[in-house]
Tab-separated table of C-alpha atoms (C1' of nucleotides) in Angstrom:
chain	number	residue	atom	x	y	z
A	79	UNK	CA	0.000	0.000	0.000
A	80	UNK	CA	1.832	3.079	-1.217
A	81	UNK	CA	1.562	5.759	1.434
A	82	UNK	CA	0.792	9.119	-0.090
A	83	UNK	CA	3.886	11.251	-0.046
A	84	UNK	CA	2.030	14.551	0.108
A	85	UNK	CA	1.533	16.323	3.390
A	86	UNK	CA	-1.932	15.734	4.824
A	87	UNK	CA	-4.287	17.573	2.545
A	88	UNK	CA	-6.072	18.966	5.578
A	89	UNK	CA	-2.862	20.648	6.677
A	90	UNK	CA	-2.205	22.070	3.220
A	91	UNK	CA	-5.784	23.246	2.986
A	92	UNK	CA	-5.744	24.812	6.418
A	93	UNK	CA	-2.425	26.531	5.783
A	94	UNK	CA	-3.514	27.879	2.427
A	95	UNK	CA	-6.876	28.974	3.719
A	96	UNK	CA	-5.266	30.729	6.651
A	97	UNK	CA	-2.883	32.662	4.433
A	98	UNK	CA	-5.586	33.433	1.884
A	99	UNK	CA	-8.084	34.297	4.596
A	100	UNK	CA	-5.723	36.693	6.327
A	101	UNK	CA	-4.890	38.378	3.040
A	102	UNK	CA	-8.596	38.583	2.269
A	103	UNK	CA	-9.307	39.996	5.719
A	104	UNK	CA	-6.829	42.763	5.047
A	105	UNK	CA	-8.229	43.437	1.593
A	106	UNK	CA	-11.755	43.715	2.985
A	107	UNK	CA	-10.687	45.703	6.043
A	108	UNK	CA	-8.965	48.181	3.756
A	109	UNK	CA	-12.377	49.066	2.319
A	110	UNK	CA	-14.243	48.840	5.608
A	111	UNK	CA	-15.477	45.256	5.436
A	112	UNK	CA	-14.994	41.869	6.988
A	113	UNK	CA	-15.580	38.306	5.916
A	114	UNK	CA	-18.850	37.787	7.807
A	115	UNK	CA	-20.227	41.064	6.449
A	116	UNK	CA	-19.156	40.093	2.956
A	117	UNK	CA	-20.747	36.642	3.265
A	118	UNK	CA	-23.975	38.166	4.512
A	119	UNK	CA	-24.022	40.713	1.691
A	120	UNK	CA	-23.438	37.961	-0.868
A	121	UNK	CA	-26.219	35.874	0.603
A	122	UNK	CA	-28.586	38.843	0.521
A	123	UNK	CA	-27.713	39.678	-3.076
A	124	UNK	CA	-27.774	36.194	-4.528
A	125	UNK	CA	-30.824	34.610	-2.934
A	126	UNK	CA	-34.255	35.656	-1.866
A	127	UNK	CA	-34.334	34.767	1.806
A	128	UNK	CA	-37.654	34.533	3.541
A	129	UNK	CA	-36.306	34.611	7.072
A	130	UNK	CA	-33.173	35.365	9.028
A	131	UNK	CA	-32.981	31.730	9.934
A	132	UNK	CA	-32.606	30.908	6.264
A	133	UNK	CA	-30.051	33.660	5.880
A	134	UNK	CA	-28.061	32.303	8.818
A	135	UNK	CA	-28.065	28.862	7.229
A	136	UNK	CA	-26.872	30.310	3.936
A	137	UNK	CA	-23.971	32.007	5.680
A	138	UNK	CA	-23.311	29.004	7.874
A	139	UNK	CA	-23.696	30.648	11.264
A	140	UNK	CA	-26.168	30.491	14.147
A	141	UNK	CA	-29.173	32.776	14.330
A	142	UNK	CA	-27.813	34.643	17.327
A	143	UNK	CA	-24.526	35.194	15.546
A	144	UNK	CA	-26.370	36.544	12.540
A	145	UNK	CA	-28.304	38.932	14.776
A	146	UNK	CA	-24.981	40.128	16.139
A	147	UNK	CA	-23.732	40.997	12.656
A	148	UNK	CA	-27.041	42.392	11.447
A	149	UNK	CA	-27.069	44.736	14.442
A	150	UNK	CA	-23.732	46.126	13.395
A	151	UNK	CA	-24.692	46.321	9.750
A	152	UNK	CA	-27.986	48.021	10.563
A	153	UNK	CA	-26.209	50.529	12.790
A	154	UNK	CA	-23.782	51.126	9.947
A	155	UNK	CA	-26.771	51.834	7.716
A	156	UNK	CA	-26.161	48.896	5.385
A	157	UNK	CA	-29.593	47.324	5.778
A	158	UNK	CA	-33.020	47.565	7.314
A	159	UNK	CA	-35.073	44.973	9.144
A	160	UNK	CA	-38.833	45.149	8.812
A	161	UNK	CA	-41.456	42.730	10.019
A	162	UNK	CA	-43.429	40.755	7.498
A	163	UNK	CA	-47.062	41.963	7.790
A	164	UNK	CA	-48.267	38.466	6.854
A	165	UNK	CA	-46.297	36.828	9.646
A	166	UNK	CA	-44.999	39.394	12.046
A	167	UNK	CA	-42.500	36.975	13.579
A	168	UNK	CA	-40.513	37.069	10.360
A	169	UNK	CA	-38.151	39.937	9.669
A	170	UNK	CA	-37.324	40.997	6.142
A	171	UNK	CA	-33.744	42.082	5.698
A	172	UNK	CA	-33.123	44.541	2.873
A	173	UNK	CA	-30.049	46.383	1.726
A	174	UNK	CA	-30.104	50.165	1.767
A	175	UNK	CA	-28.448	52.189	-0.988
A	176	UNK	CA	-25.457	52.401	1.270
A	177	UNK	CA	-25.546	48.648	1.616
A	178	UNK	CA	-25.589	48.253	-2.147
A	179	UNK	CA	-22.669	50.620	-2.506
A	180	UNK	CA	-20.771	48.760	0.164
A	181	UNK	CA	-21.491	45.471	-1.540
A	182	UNK	CA	-19.968	46.730	-4.767
A	183	UNK	CA	-16.978	48.169	-2.977
A	184	UNK	CA	-16.304	44.874	-1.236
A	185	UNK	CA	-16.929	43.008	-4.468
A	186	UNK	CA	-14.203	45.028	-6.164
A	187	UNK	CA	-11.797	44.220	-3.349
A	188	UNK	CA	-12.779	40.566	-3.536
A	189	UNK	CA	-12.235	40.456	-7.296
A	190	UNK	CA	-8.862	42.128	-6.940
A	191	UNK	CA	-7.934	39.653	-4.238
A	192	UNK	CA	-9.049	36.797	-6.436
A	193	UNK	CA	-7.040	38.027	-9.378
A	194	UNK	CA	-3.992	38.308	-7.167
A	195	UNK	CA	-4.429	34.720	-6.015
A	196	UNK	CA	-4.975	33.446	-9.550
A	197	UNK	CA	-1.731	34.908	-10.760
A	198	UNK	CA	0.230	32.296	-12.647
A	199	UNK	CA	-2.609	29.794	-12.744
A	200	UNK	CA	-4.585	29.074	-15.874
A	201	UNK	CA	-8.358	29.165	-15.971
A	202	UNK	CA	-8.279	25.425	-16.422
A	203	UNK	CA	-6.166	24.968	-13.312
A	204	UNK	CA	-8.498	27.185	-11.341
A	205	UNK	CA	-11.466	25.188	-12.554
A	206	UNK	CA	-9.722	21.969	-11.563
A	207	UNK	CA	-8.936	23.410	-8.172
A	208	UNK	CA	-12.522	24.502	-7.644
A	209	UNK	CA	-13.809	21.085	-8.610
A	210	UNK	CA	-11.442	19.262	-6.298
A	211	UNK	CA	-12.238	21.613	-3.426
A	212	UNK	CA	-15.906	21.035	-4.014
A	213	UNK	CA	-15.475	17.276	-3.829
A	214	UNK	CA	-13.399	17.660	-0.685
A	215	UNK	CA	-16.046	19.835	0.898
A	216	UNK	CA	-18.721	17.309	0.058
A	217	UNK	CA	-16.882	14.798	2.212
A	218	UNK	CA	-17.061	16.959	5.311
A	219	UNK	CA	-20.370	18.686	4.754
A	220	UNK	CA	-23.531	17.256	6.152
A	221	UNK	CA	-25.935	16.857	3.234
A	222	UNK	CA	-28.634	19.506	3.454
A	223	UNK	CA	-31.687	18.224	5.207
A	224	UNK	CA	-29.952	15.948	7.648
K	6	UNK	CA	-10.995	39.004	-22.380
K	7	UNK	CA	-12.986	35.901	-21.492
K	8	UNK	CA	-14.340	36.283	-17.992
K	9	UNK	CA	-13.802	33.122	-15.957
K	10	UNK	CA	-17.051	31.314	-15.443
K	11	UNK	CA	-16.063	29.706	-12.162
K	12	UNK	CA	-17.117	31.189	-8.844
K	13	UNK	CA	-14.365	33.296	-7.302
K	14	UNK	CA	-11.749	30.844	-6.168
K	15	UNK	CA	-11.401	32.771	-2.934
K	16	UNK	CA	-15.042	32.096	-2.143
K	17	UNK	CA	-14.709	28.407	-2.963
K	18	UNK	CA	-11.536	28.172	-0.933
K	19	UNK	CA	-13.014	30.015	2.039
K	20	UNK	CA	-16.170	27.925	1.975
K	21	UNK	CA	-14.263	24.662	1.735
K	22	UNK	CA	-11.789	25.645	4.397
K	23	UNK	CA	-14.583	26.695	6.722
K	24	UNK	CA	-16.404	23.402	6.334
K	25	UNK	CA	-13.208	21.401	6.596
K	26	UNK	CA	-11.975	23.487	9.494
K	27	UNK	CA	-15.184	23.083	11.449
K	28	UNK	CA	-15.171	19.346	10.850
K	29	UNK	CA	-11.540	19.236	11.908
K	30	UNK	CA	-12.308	21.288	15.019
K	31	UNK	CA	-14.913	18.735	16.002
K	32	UNK	CA	-12.588	15.821	15.298
K	33	UNK	CA	-9.858	17.372	17.453
K	34	UNK	CA	-12.233	18.486	20.183
K	35	UNK	CA	-13.553	14.934	20.403
K	36	UNK	CA	-10.099	13.850	21.567
K	37	UNK	CA	-9.428	16.922	23.685
K	38	UNK	CA	-7.539	19.051	21.195
K	39	UNK	CA	-7.844	22.178	19.104
K	40	UNK	CA	-6.258	23.484	15.948
K	41	UNK	CA	-3.740	25.825	17.610
K	42	UNK	CA	-2.671	23.076	19.997
K	43	UNK	CA	-2.334	20.691	17.092
K	44	UNK	CA	-0.283	23.155	15.069
K	45	UNK	CA	2.015	23.781	18.022
K	46	UNK	CA	2.471	20.073	18.632
K	47	UNK	CA	3.306	19.517	14.966
K	48	UNK	CA	5.823	22.341	15.011
K	49	UNK	CA	7.438	20.935	18.136
K	50	UNK	CA	7.637	17.434	16.701
K	51	UNK	CA	8.859	18.281	13.209
K	52	UNK	CA	11.474	20.949	13.829
K	53	UNK	CA	14.085	21.756	16.382
K	54	UNK	CA	13.140	25.235	17.523
K	55	UNK	CA	15.693	27.280	19.344
K	56	UNK	CA	13.286	29.858	20.692
K	57	UNK	CA	9.628	30.490	21.207
K	58	UNK	CA	9.847	33.267	18.701
K	59	UNK	CA	10.854	30.734	16.072
K	60	UNK	CA	8.078	28.447	17.211
K	61	UNK	CA	5.556	31.264	16.914
K	62	UNK	CA	6.736	31.966	13.373
K	63	UNK	CA	6.433	28.292	12.470
K	64	UNK	CA	2.843	28.264	13.695
K	65	UNK	CA	2.121	31.637	12.179
K	66	UNK	CA	1.048	33.507	15.293
K	67	UNK	CA	2.438	36.281	17.458
K	68	UNK	CA	4.681	35.572	20.403
K	69	UNK	CA	2.103	36.694	22.918
K	70	UNK	CA	-0.471	34.442	21.320
K	71	UNK	CA	1.927	31.541	21.547
K	72	UNK	CA	2.521	32.271	25.225
K	73	UNK	CA	-1.222	32.128	25.732
K	74	UNK	CA	-1.415	28.648	24.233
K	75	UNK	CA	1.764	27.406	25.893
K	76	UNK	CA	0.342	28.480	29.255
K	77	UNK	CA	-2.687	26.307	28.691
K	78	UNK	CA	-0.645	23.417	27.362
K	79	UNK	CA	1.799	23.623	30.255
K	80	UNK	CA	-1.063	23.697	32.743
K	81	UNK	CA	-2.496	20.664	30.966
K	82	UNK	CA	0.853	18.955	31.437
K	83	UNK	CA	1.628	18.673	27.733
K	84	UNK	CA	4.970	20.437	27.856
K	85	UNK	CA	7.604	22.091	30.008
K	86	UNK	CA	9.419	25.368	29.581
K	87	UNK	CA	12.961	25.600	30.859
K	88	UNK	CA	15.489	28.359	30.476
K	89	UNK	CA	18.537	27.787	28.330
K	90	UNK	CA	21.549	27.892	30.700
K	91	UNK	CA	23.666	29.352	27.903
K	92	UNK	CA	21.298	32.244	27.353
K	93	UNK	CA	18.755	32.459	30.088
K	94	UNK	CA	16.469	34.696	28.052
K	95	UNK	CA	15.652	31.756	25.828
K	96	UNK	CA	13.099	29.179	26.913
K	97	UNK	CA	13.265	25.616	25.688
K	98	UNK	CA	9.884	24.055	25.097
K	99	UNK	CA	9.757	20.281	25.415
K	100	UNK	CA	6.920	17.816	25.248
K	101	UNK	CA	6.211	15.678	28.283
K	102	UNK	CA	5.174	12.046	27.963
K	103	UNK	CA	1.615	13.241	28.228
K	104	UNK	CA	2.331	15.702	25.434
K	105	UNK	CA	3.689	12.905	23.266
K	106	UNK	CA	0.645	10.795	23.951
K	107	UNK	CA	-1.615	13.693	23.146
K	108	UNK	CA	0.256	14.335	19.935
K	109	UNK	CA	-0.331	10.773	18.789
K	110	UNK	CA	-3.968	10.898	19.794
K	111	UNK	CA	-4.506	14.095	17.808
K	112	UNK	CA	-2.479	12.678	14.927
K	113	UNK	CA	-4.838	9.715	14.728
K	114	UNK	CA	-7.825	12.033	14.659
K	115	UNK	CA	-6.134	14.174	12.018
K	116	UNK	CA	-5.346	11.159	9.840
K	117	UNK	CA	-8.909	9.906	10.169
K	118	UNK	CA	-10.167	13.335	9.240
K	119	UNK	CA	-7.846	13.445	6.264
K	120	UNK	CA	-8.947	10.051	5.059
K	121	UNK	CA	-12.546	11.144	5.337
K	122	UNK	CA	-11.837	14.197	3.219
K	123	UNK	CA	-9.894	12.223	0.632
K	124	UNK	CA	-12.760	9.844	0.059
K	125	UNK	CA	-13.429	9.511	-3.635
K	126	UNK	CA	-10.306	11.369	-4.692
K	127	UNK	CA	-7.291	9.631	-6.158
K	128	UNK	CA	-3.795	10.173	-4.832
K	129	UNK	CA	-3.020	11.959	-8.061
K	130	UNK	CA	-5.935	14.319	-7.603
K	131	UNK	CA	-4.857	15.037	-4.040
K	132	UNK	CA	-1.344	15.760	-5.232
K	133	UNK	CA	-2.706	18.082	-7.900
K	134	UNK	CA	-4.854	19.813	-5.326
K	135	UNK	CA	-1.927	20.246	-2.964
K	136	UNK	CA	0.215	21.685	-5.741
K	137	UNK	CA	-2.433	24.145	-6.845
K	138	UNK	CA	-3.097	25.221	-3.272
K	139	UNK	CA	0.598	25.762	-2.796
K	140	UNK	CA	0.810	27.989	-5.835
K	141	UNK	CA	-2.243	29.891	-4.681
K	142	UNK	CA	-0.736	30.383	-1.243
K	143	UNK	CA	2.472	31.658	-2.780
K	144	UNK	CA	0.471	34.492	-4.321
K	145	UNK	CA	-0.793	35.733	-0.984
K	146	UNK	CA	2.122	34.890	1.237
K	147	UNK	CA	4.847	37.395	1.910
K	148	UNK	CA	8.113	35.724	0.953
K	149	UNK	CA	10.079	34.834	4.060
K	150	UNK	CA	12.581	37.465	4.912
K	151	UNK	CA	10.619	40.441	3.696
B	72	DT	C1'	-47.150	25.167	22.336
B	73	DA	C1'	-44.173	26.154	18.368
B	74	DT	C1'	-41.570	29.480	15.755
B	75	DT	C1'	-38.740	33.718	14.893
B	76	DG	C1'	-35.676	36.516	16.436
B	77	DT	C1'	-33.083	39.071	20.342
B	78	DT	C1'	-30.515	39.613	24.600
B	79	DA	C1'	-27.240	38.157	27.917
B	80	DT	C1'	-23.284	35.950	28.584
B	81	DA	C1'	-19.140	33.600	27.724
B	82	DC	C1'	-15.518	31.200	25.203
B	83	DT	C1'	-11.602	30.885	21.778
B	84	DC	C1'	-8.261	32.852	19.021
B	85	DT	C1'	-5.928	36.632	18.002
B	86	DA	C1'	-3.428	41.015	18.523
B	87	DT	C1'	-0.873	45.274	20.497
B	88	DA	C1'	1.345	47.642	24.231
B	89	DA	C1'	3.631	47.689	28.337
B	90	DC	C1'	6.379	45.150	31.298
B	91	DT	C1'	10.159	41.834	33.323
B	92	DA	C1'	14.400	39.331	32.905
B	93	DT	C1'	18.321	38.714	30.844
B	94	DA	C1'	22.258	40.026	27.986
I	14	DT	C1'	20.182	49.326	24.723
I	15	DA	C1'	18.570	45.103	22.596
I	16	DT	C1'	16.373	40.620	22.901
I	17	DA	C1'	13.164	36.773	24.720
I	18	DG	C1'	9.277	36.134	26.743
I	19	DT	C1'	5.100	37.396	29.750
I	20	DT	C1'	1.224	40.041	31.403
I	21	DA	C1'	-2.593	43.028	30.718
I	22	DT	C1'	-6.009	44.241	27.944
I	23	DA	C1'	-8.969	44.307	24.087
I	24	DG	C1'	-11.490	43.045	19.953
I	25	DA	C1'	-13.617	39.921	16.517
I	26	DG	C1'	-16.253	35.981	15.711
I	27	DT	C1'	-18.706	32.428	17.437
I	28	DA	C1'	-21.869	29.813	20.452
I	29	DT	C1'	-25.546	28.417	23.982
I	30	DA	C1'	-29.326	29.536	27.028
I	31	DA	C1'	-32.911	32.289	28.407
I	32	DC	C1'	-36.153	35.452	26.871
I	33	DA	C1'	-39.832	38.187	24.133
I	34	DA	C1'	-42.975	38.459	20.494
I	35	DT	C1'	-45.990	36.334	17.532
I	36	DA	C1'	-48.704	32.601	15.753
DNA sequence: TATTGTTATACTCTATAACTATA
DNA sequence: TATAGTTATAGAGTATAACAATA
């Protein structure tokens, strides 16, 4: 049984993600953002969420943690929370104009960061990388609904 | 200029690393460990560090942060800190028997976690993944010595 | 009672600044 | 003065438990 000669992929992944994450943190911080804020903005822009619970799931955090971030983002004027008249337990989260602007500003920083990381790699290599990462993730992610 | 059709690789990487990291956290916590502790144990086992400063660099954290973890690990009986007689400013960090045992216990959990992640991927694919991640990391890592 | 969200609280990891001890 | 490490303090992100509001 030929032992793999590569370092544990988990170690390589963790190391890379740490370096990339720290660089990304700095890139976002430089334009007044953070990773959780960015993830929440993405989730708000890309899906129609009916509840904060759903939003929290999309971002991968607990409801209370989401509340924590939404408080800050609402204070910063990025979004508004209004109750659904149909079911007043549910809060609708919507981006303000400032929130939209912020989203685009962070998006630019994210794109720049991505381009920096992609330097020297072909589109095909990036696609391969994305595919492999996706398969890796599938092995550690609980299938939705379980 | 053909826009890449893949999702930003940073997003894919962050998402994968988060899922993998959380799963790894759980795997380590189940045997009484954590990622920083694991990283410190690895650094202690794989290199001969002359100072804590060097150790901190190897783990990628600040000296004060390392002290924080070493305090906990020393209290837990995983290691000892003794002054170098030659230069009493320098502390030598050494694993106790309990530290060695803990290292092996965490290593088992880490290997199991790695095997879980590798499921369905060939050794060649893992090697490719590791290579690509390494090249990605190089783009966001400050070259040593700068 | 069940569901949605918030508040209160605390834990982990991290960092910076000020400090101690050694040289 | 310079270096190795620690202490004090703080901040970000996360979580759980208890709670309030609504159904």
